[in-house]
XYZ file of N, CA and C in Angstrom:
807
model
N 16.882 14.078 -6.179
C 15.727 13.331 -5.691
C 14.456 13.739 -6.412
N 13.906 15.140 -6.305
C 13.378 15.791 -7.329
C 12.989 14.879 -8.869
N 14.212 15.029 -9.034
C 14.138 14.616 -10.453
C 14.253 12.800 -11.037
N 14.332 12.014 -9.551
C 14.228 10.978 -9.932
C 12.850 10.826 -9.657
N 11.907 11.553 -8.839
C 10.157 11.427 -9.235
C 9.815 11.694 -10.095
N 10.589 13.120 -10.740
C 9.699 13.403 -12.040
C 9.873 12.328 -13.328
N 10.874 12.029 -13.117
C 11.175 10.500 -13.964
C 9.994 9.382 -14.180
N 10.001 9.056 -12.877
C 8.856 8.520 -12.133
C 7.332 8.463 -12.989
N 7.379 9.618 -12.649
C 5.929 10.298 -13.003
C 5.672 10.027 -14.592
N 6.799 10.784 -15.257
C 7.013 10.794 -16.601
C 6.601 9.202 -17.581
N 7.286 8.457 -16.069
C 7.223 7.025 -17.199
C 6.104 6.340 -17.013
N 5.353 6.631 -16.070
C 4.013 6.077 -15.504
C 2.747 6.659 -16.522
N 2.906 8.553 -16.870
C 2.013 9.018 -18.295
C 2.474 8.385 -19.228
N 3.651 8.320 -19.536
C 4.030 8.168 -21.030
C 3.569 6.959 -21.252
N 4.035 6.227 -20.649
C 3.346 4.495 -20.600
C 1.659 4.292 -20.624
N 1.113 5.475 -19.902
C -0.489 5.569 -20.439
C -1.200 5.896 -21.347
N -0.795 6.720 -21.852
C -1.409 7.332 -23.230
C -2.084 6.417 -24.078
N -0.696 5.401 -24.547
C -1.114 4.485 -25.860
C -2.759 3.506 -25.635
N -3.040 3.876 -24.242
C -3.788 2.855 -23.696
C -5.276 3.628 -23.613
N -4.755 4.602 -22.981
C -5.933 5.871 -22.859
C -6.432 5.889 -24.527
N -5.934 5.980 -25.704
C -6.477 6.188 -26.989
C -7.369 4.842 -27.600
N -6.819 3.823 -26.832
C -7.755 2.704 -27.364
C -8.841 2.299 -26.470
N -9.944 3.368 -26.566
C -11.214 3.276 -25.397
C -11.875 2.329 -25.510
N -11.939 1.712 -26.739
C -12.620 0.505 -27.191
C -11.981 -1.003 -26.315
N -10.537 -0.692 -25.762
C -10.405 -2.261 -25.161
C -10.663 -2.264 -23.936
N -10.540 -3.541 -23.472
C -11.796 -3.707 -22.471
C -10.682 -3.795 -21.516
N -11.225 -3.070 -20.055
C -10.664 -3.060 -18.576
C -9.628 -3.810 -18.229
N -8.728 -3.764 -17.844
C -7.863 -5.084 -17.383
C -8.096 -5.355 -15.733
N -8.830 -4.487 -15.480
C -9.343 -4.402 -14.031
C -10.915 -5.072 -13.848
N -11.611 -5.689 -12.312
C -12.757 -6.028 -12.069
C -12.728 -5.872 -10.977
N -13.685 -4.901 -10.159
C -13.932 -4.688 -8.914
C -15.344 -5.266 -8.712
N -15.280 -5.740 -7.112
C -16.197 -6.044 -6.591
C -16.317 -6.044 -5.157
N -17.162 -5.542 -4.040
C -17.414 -5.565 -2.687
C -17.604 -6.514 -2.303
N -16.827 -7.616 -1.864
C -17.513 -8.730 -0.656
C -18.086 -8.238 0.552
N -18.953 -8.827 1.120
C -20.172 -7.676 2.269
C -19.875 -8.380 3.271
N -19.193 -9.261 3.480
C -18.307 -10.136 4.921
C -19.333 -10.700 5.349
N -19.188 -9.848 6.646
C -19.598 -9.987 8.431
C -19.408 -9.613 9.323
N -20.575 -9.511 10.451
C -20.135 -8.258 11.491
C -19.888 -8.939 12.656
N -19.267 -7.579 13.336
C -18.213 -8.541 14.532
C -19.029 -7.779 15.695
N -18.779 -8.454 16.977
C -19.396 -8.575 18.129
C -19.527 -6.977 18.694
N -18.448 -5.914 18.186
C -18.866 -5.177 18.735
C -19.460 -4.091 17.757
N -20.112 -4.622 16.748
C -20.666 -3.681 15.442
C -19.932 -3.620 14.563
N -18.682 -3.466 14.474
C -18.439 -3.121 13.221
C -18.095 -4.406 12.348
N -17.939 -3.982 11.018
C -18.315 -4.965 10.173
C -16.859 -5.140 9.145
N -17.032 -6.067 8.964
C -15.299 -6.316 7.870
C -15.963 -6.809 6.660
N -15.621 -5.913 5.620
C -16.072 -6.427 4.068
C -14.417 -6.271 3.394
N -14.568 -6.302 1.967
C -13.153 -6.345 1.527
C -13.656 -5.798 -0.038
N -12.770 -5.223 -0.880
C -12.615 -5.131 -2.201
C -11.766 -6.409 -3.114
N -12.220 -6.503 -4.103
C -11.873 -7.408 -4.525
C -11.515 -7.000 -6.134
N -10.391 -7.403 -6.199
C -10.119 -7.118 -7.959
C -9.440 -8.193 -8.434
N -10.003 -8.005 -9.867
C -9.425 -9.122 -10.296
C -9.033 -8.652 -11.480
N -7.751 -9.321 -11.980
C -7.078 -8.407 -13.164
C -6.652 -9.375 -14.105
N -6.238 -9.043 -15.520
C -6.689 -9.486 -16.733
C -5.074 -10.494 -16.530
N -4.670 -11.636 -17.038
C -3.487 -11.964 -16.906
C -2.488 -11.325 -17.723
N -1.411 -11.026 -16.776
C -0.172 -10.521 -17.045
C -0.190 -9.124 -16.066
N -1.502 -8.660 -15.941
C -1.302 -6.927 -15.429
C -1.396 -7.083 -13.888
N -0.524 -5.924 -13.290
C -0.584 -5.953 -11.429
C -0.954 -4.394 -11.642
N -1.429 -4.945 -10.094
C -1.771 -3.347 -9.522
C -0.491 -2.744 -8.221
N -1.389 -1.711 -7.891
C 0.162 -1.022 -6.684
C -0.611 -1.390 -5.341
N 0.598 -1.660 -4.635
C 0.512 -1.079 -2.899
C 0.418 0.194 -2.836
N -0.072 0.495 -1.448
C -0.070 1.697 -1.308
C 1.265 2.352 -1.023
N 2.390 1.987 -0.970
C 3.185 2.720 -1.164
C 3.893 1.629 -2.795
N 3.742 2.293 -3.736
C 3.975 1.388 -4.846
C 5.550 1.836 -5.619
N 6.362 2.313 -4.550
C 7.265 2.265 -5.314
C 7.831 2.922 -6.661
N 8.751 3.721 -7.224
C 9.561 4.345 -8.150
C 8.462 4.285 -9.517
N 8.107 3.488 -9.511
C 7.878 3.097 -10.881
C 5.978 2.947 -10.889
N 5.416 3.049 -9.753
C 4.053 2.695 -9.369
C 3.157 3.898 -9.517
N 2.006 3.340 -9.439
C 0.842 4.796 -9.382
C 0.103 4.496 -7.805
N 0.435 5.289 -7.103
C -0.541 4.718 -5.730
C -2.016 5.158 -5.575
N -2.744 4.330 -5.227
C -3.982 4.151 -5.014
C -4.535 4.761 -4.122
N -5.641 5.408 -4.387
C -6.702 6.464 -3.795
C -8.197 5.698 -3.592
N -8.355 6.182 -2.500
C -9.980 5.548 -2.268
C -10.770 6.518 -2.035
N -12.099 6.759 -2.075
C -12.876 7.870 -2.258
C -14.500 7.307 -1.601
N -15.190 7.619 -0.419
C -16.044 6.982 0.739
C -17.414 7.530 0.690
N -17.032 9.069 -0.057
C -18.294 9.504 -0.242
C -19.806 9.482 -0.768
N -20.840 9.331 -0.138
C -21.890 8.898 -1.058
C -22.413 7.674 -0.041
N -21.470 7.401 1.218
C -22.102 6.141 1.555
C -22.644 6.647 2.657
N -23.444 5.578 2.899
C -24.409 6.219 4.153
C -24.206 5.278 5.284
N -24.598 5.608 6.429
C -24.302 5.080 7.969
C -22.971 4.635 7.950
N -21.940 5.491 7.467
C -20.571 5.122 7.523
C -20.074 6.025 8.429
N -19.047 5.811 9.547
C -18.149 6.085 10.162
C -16.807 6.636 9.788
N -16.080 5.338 9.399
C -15.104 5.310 9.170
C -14.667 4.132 8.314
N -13.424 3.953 7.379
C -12.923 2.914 6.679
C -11.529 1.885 7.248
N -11.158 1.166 7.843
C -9.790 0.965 7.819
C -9.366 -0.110 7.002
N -8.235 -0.153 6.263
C -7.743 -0.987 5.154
C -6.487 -1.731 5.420
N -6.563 -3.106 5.748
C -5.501 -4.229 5.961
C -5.226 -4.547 4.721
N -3.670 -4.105 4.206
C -2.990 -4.547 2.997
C -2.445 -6.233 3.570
N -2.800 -7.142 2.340
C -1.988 -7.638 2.258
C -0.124 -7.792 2.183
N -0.024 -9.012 1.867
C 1.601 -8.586 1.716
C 1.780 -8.716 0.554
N 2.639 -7.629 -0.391
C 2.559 -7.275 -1.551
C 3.983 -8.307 -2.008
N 3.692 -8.165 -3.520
C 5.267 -8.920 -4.055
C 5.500 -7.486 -4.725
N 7.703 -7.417 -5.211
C 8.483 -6.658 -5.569
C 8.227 -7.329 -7.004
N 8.248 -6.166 -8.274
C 8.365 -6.374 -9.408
C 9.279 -5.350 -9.950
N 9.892 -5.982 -10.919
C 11.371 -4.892 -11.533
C 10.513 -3.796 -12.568
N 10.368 -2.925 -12.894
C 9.667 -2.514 -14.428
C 10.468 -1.877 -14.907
N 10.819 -1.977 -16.144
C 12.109 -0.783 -16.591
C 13.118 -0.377 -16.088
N 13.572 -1.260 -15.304
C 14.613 -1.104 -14.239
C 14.666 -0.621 -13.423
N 13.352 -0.099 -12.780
C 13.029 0.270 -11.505
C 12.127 -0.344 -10.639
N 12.259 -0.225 -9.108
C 11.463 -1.213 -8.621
C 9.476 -0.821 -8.573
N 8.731 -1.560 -8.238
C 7.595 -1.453 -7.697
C 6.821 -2.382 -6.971
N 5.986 -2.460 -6.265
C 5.207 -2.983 -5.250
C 4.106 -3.243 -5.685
N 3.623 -4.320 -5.997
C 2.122 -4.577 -5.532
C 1.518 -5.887 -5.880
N 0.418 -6.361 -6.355
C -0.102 -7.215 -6.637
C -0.571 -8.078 -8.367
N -1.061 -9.396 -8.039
C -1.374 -9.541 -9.893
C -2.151 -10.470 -9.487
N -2.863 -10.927 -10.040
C -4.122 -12.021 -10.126
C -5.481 -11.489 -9.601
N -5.576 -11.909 -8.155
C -6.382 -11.136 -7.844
C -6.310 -10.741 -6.503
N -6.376 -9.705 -5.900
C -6.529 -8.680 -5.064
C -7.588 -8.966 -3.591
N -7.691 -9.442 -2.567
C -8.750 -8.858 -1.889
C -7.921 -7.898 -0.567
N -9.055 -6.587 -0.621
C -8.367 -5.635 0.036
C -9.405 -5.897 1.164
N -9.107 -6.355 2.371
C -10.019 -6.231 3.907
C -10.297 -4.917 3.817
N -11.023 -4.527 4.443
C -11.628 -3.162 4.880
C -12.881 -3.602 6.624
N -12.049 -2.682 7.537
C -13.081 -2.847 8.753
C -13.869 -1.342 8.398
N -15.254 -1.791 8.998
C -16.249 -0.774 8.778
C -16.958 -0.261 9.773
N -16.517 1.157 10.402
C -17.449 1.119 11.673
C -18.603 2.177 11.442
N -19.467 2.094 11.250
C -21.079 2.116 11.610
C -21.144 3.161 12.016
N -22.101 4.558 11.978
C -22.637 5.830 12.900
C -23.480 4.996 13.696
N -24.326 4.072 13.406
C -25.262 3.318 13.906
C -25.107 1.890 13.851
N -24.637 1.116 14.940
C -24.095 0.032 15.034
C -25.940 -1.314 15.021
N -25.455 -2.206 13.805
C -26.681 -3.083 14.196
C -27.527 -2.656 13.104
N -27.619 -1.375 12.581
C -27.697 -1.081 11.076
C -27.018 -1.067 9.528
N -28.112 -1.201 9.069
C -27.041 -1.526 7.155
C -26.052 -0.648 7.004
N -25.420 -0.478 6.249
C -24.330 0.032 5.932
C -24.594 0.418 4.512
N -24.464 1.177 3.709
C -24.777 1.527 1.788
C -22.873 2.081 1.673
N -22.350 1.045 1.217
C -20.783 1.234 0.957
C -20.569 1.697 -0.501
N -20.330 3.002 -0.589
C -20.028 3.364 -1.878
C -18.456 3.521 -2.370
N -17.784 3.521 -3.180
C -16.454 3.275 -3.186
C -16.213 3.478 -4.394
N -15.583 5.024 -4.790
C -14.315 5.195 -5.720
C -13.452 5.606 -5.947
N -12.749 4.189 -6.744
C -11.266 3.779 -6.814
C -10.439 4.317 -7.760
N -9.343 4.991 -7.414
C -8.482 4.741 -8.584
C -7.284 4.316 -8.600
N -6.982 3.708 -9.172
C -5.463 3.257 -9.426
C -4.774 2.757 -10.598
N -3.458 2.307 -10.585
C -2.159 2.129 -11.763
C -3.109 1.022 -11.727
N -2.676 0.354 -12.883
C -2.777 -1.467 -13.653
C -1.519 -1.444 -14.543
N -1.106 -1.896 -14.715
C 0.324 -2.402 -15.878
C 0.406 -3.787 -16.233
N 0.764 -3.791 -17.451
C 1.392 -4.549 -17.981
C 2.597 -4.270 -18.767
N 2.792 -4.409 -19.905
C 3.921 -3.730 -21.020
C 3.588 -2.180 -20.649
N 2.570 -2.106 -20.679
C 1.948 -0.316 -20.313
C 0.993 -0.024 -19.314
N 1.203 1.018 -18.780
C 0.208 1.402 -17.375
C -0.740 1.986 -17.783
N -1.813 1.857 -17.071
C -2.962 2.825 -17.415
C -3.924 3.138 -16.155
N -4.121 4.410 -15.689
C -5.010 4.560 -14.376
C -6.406 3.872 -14.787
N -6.990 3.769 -13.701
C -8.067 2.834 -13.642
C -9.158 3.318 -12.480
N -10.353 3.765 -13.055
C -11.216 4.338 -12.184
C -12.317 3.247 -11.805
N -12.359 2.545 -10.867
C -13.575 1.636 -9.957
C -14.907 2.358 -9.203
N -16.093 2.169 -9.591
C -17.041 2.752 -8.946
C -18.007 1.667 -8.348
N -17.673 1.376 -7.057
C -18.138 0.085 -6.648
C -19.570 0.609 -5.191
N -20.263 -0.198 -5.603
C -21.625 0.115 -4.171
C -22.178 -1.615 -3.341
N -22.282 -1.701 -2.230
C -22.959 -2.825 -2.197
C -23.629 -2.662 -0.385
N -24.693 -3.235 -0.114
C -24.948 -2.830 1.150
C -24.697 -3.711 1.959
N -23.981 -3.272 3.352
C -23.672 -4.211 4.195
C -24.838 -4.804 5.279
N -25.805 -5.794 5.156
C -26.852 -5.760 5.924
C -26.212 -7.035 6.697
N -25.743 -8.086 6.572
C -25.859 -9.583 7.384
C -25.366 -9.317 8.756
N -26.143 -9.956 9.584
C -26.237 -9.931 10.942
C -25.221 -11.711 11.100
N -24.362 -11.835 10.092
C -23.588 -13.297 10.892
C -22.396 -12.766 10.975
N -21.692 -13.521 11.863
C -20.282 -13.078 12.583
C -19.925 -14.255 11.966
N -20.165 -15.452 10.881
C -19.042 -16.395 10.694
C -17.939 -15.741 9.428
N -16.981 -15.578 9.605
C -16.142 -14.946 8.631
C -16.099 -15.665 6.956
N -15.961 -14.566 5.855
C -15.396 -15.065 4.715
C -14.754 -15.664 4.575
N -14.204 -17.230 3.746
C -13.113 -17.077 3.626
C -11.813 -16.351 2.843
N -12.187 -15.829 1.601
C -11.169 -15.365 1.191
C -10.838 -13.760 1.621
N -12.420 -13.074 2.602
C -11.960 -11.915 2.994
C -10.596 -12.413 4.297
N -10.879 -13.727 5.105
C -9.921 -14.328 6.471
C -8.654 -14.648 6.102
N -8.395 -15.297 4.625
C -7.267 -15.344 4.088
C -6.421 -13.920 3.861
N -6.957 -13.435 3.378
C -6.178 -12.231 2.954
C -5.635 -11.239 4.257
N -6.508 -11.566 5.239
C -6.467 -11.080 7.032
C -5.094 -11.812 7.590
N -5.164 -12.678 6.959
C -3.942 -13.818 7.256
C -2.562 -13.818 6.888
N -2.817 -13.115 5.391
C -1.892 -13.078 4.454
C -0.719 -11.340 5.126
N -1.827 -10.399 5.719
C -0.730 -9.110 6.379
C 0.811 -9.424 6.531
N 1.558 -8.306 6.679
C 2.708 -8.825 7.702
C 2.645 -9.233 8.674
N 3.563 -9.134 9.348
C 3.851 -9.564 10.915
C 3.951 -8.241 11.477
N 3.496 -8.090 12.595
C 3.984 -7.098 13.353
C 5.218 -7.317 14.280
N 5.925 -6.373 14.500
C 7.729 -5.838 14.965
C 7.176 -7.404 15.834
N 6.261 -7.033 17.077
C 6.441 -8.183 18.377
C 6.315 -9.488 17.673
N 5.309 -9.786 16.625
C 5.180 -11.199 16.537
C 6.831 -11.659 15.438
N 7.510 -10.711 14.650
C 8.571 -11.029 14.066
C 9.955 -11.286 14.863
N 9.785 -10.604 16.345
C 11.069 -10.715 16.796
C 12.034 -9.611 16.595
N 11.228 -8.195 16.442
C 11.705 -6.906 16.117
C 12.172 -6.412 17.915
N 13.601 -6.344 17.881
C 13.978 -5.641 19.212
C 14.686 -4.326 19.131
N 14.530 -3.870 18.112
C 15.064 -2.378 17.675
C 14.544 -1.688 16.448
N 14.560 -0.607 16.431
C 14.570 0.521 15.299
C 14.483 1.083 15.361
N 15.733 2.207 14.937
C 16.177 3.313 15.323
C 16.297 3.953 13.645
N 15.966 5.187 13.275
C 16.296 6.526 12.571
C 16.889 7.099 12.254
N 18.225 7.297 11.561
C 18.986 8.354 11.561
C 18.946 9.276 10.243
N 18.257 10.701 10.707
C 18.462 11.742 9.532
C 19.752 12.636 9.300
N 19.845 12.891 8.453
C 21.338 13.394 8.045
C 20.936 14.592 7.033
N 20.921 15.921 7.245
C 20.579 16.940 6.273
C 21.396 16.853 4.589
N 20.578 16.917 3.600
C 21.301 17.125 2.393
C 20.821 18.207 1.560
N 21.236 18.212 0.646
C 21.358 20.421 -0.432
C 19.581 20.178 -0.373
N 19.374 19.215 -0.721
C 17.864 19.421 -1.285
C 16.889 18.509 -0.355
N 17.259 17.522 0.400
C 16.332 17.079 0.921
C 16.986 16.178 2.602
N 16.675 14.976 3.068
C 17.340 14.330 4.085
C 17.819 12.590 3.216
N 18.691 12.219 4.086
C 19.006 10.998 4.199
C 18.195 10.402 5.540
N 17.987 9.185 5.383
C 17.474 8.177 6.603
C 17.911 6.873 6.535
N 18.580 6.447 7.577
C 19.104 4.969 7.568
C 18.452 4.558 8.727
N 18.210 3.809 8.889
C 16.820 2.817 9.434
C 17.762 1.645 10.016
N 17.739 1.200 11.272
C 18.707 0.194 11.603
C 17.310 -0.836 12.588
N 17.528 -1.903 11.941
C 16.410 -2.627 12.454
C 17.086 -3.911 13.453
N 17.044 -4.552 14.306
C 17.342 -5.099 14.781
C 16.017 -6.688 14.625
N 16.305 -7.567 13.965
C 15.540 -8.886 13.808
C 15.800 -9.609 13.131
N 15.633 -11.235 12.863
C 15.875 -12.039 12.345
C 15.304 -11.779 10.970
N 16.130 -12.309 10.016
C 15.896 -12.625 8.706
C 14.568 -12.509 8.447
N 13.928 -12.016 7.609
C 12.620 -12.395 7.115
C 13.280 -13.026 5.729
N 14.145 -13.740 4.916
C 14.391 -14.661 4.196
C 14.768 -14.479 2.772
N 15.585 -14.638 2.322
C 16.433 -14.400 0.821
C 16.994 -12.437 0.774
N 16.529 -12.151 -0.801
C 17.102 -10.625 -0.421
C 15.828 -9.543 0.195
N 16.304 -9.089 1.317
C 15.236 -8.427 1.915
C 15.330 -6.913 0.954
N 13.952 -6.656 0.830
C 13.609 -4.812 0.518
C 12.582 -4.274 1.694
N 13.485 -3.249 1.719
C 12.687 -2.488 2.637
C 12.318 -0.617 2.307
N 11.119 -0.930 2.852
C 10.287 0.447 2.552
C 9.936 1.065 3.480
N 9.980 2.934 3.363
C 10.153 3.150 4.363
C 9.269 4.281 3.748
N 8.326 4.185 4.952
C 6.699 5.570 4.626
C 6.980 6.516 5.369
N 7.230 7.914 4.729
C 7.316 9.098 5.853
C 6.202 9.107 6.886
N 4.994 8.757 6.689
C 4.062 8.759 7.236
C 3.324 10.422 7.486
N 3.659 11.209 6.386
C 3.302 12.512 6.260
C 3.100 12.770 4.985
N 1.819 13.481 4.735
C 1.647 14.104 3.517
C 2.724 15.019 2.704
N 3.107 14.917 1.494
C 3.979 15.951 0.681
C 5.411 15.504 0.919
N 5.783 14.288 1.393
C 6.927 13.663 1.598
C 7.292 12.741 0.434
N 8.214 13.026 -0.335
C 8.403 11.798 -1.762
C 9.902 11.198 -0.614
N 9.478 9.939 -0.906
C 10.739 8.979 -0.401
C 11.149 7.688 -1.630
N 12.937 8.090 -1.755
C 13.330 6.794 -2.675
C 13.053 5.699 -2.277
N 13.677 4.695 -3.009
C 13.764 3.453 -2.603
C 15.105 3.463 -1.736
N 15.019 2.277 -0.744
C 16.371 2.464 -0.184
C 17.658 1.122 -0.429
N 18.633 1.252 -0.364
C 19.596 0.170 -0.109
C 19.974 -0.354 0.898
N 19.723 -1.397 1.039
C 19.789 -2.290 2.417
C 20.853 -3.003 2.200
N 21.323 -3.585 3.621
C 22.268 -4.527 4.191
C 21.991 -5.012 5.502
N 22.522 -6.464 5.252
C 22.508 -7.171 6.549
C 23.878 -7.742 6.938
N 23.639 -7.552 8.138
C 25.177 -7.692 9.074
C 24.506 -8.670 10.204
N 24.245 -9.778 10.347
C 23.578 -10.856 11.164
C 22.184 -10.499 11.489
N 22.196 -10.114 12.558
C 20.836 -9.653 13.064
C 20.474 -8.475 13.085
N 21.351 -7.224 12.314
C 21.062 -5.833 11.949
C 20.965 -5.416 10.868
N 19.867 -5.421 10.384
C 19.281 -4.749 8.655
C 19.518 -3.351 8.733
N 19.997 -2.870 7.718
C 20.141 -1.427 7.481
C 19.539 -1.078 5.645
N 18.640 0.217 6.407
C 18.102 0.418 5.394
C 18.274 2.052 4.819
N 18.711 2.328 3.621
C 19.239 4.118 3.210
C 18.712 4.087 2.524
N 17.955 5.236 2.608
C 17.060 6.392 1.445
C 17.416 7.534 1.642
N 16.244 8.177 0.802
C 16.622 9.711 0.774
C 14.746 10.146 0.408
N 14.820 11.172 1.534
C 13.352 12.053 1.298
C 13.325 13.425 0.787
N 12.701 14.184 0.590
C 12.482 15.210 0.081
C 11.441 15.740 0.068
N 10.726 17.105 0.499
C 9.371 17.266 -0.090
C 9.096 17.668 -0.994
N 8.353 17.992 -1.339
C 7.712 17.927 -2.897
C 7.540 19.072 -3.251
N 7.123 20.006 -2.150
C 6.964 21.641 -2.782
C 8.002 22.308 -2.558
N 9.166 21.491 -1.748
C 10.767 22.348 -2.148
C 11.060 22.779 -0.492
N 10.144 22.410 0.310
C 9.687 23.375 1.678
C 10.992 22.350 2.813
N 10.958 23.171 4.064
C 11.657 22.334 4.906
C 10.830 21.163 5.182
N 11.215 20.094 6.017
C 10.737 19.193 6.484
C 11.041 19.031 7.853
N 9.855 18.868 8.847
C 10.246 18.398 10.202
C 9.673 17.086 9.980
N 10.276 15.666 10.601
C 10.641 14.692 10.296
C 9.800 13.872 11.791
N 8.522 13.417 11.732
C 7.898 12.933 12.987
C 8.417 11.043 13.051
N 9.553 11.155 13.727
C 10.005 9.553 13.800
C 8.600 8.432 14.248
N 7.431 9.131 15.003
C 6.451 7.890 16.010
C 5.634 7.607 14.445
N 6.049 8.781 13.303
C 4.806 8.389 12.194
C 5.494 7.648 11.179
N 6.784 7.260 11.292
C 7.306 6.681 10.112
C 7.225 4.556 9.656
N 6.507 4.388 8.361
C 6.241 2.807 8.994
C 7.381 2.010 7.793
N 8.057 1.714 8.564
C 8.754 0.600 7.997
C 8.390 -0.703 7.546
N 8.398 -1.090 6.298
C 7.762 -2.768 5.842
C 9.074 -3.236 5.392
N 9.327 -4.695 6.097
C 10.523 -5.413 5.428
C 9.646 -6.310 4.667
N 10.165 -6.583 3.872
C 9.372 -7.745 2.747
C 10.499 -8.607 2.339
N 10.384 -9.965 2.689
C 11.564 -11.240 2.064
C 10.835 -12.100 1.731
N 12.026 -13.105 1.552
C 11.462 -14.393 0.680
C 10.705 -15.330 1.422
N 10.644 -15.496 3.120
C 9.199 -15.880 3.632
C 8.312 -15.441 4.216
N 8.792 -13.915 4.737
C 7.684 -13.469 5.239
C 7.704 -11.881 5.631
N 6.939 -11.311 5.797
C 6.990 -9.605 5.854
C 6.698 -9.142 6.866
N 7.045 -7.967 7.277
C 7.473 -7.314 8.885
C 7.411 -5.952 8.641
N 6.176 -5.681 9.544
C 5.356 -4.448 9.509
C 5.853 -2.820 10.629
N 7.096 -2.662 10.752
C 7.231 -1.736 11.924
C 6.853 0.125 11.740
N 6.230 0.064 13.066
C 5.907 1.675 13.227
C 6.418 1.909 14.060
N 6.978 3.600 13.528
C 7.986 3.993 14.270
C 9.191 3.716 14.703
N 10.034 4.978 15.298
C 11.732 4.397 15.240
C 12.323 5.675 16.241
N 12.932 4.864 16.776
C 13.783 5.828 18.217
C 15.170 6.781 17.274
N 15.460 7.978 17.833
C 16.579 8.368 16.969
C 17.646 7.595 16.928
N 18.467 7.743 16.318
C 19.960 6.982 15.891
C 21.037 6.947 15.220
């Protein structure tokens, strides 16, 4: 397991370099803050917005074997609280024969914003980094600012679309189970994930977030048996250490061919 991250890792630098030496070409990335609108009880929903050069995607936050995952960085802003970030629903891309997660065209990332001081501006400072790929990856540093002042509650539209675009959650998909099962191995655990719900449509992938820091998790192999998806991976941590395994923090995303299904947490099994 180990060594299929360092793989990982390996092909994500090596693939950067050639890109890193030509400083002269221009970004394949464009960030920008949409400043929304604030909601009835103060806080305010703005979104990031990227837009990328054709042919190149960026990662989900969990981006998969082959991905660079994305870091956000808050500091510097003022009358800020707190950040929370509604992913869209990402598409599966093959790269080198491994899978990854995320996006291509263009990007808007929701973000709710809650306020130390509700009814006051907001100074949103924001930096980003993350993968971009095309034939070759290259990290990508965003340094984005914009102030949140508007006092209207009528929503964006493309920040409302992208609000739209989330998964489903377990209740609104028709999720009546999910259960956990860890299984000790030489170097790390197994987890098979037994979901109980209807199709989300063609070949389903499913991803499965330890929901803990220092946790590397494969990709897993799934099957469906009518109305029971089963999903196997394998985790490991990263500094070699034991792992205690918190089932209420683990989030499961099914992603198919019409629609995606967001579950947290999983009963043992």
């Amino acid at each position: 397991m180990i060594r299929h991250l360092a793989t990982a890792l390996s092909l994500c630098l090596a693939t950067a370099l050639p890109l890193l030496a030509e400083s002269a070409r221009p970004s394949p990335v464009r960030g920008e803050i949409l400043t929304g609108w604030q909601q009835a009880d103060g806080t305010r929903i703005a979104a990031l917005r990227l837009t990328l050069a054709p042919g190149w995607k960026t990662y989900w936050r969990s981006p998969g074997d082959a991905g660079i995952p994305p870091t956000f960085d808050w500091k510097g802003s003022t009358n800020l609280r707190g950040v929370g970030i509604t992913w869209p629903t990402p598409l599966v891309f093959d790269q080198n024969g491994m899978r990854s997660i995320g996006y291509k065209h263009v990007l808007v990332l929701p973000l709710t914003i809650a306020p130390r001081e509700t009814g006051k501006p907001v100074t949103l400072k924001a930096d980003i980094d993350i993968g971009v790929c095309d034939d070759i990856c290259v990290p990508a540093r965003l340094r984005l600012t914009a102030t949140l002042d508007t006092t209207s509650r009528t929503p964006t539209p493309a920040i409302a679309a992208a609000l739209a675009a989330r998964p489903y959650a377990a209740a609104e998909a028709g999720v009546s189970g999910a259960s956990c099962a860890l299984r000790p191995l030489t170097d790390g655990m197994e987890i098979e994930a037994r979901l109980t719900m209807p199709s989300a449509g063609g070949h389903e992938v499913v991803v499965i977030e330890p929901g803990q820091l220092g946790i590397w998790m494969s990709e897993t192999e799934t099957r469906r048996n009518g109305g029971l998806l089963t999903a196997t991976g394998e985790m490991s941590s990263i500094d070699g250490k034991a792992m205690a395994i918190d089932r209420s923090a683990i989030r499961i995303t099914v992603l198919g061919k019409n629609h995606a299904v967001e579950i947290t947490g999983c009963t043992p099994g």
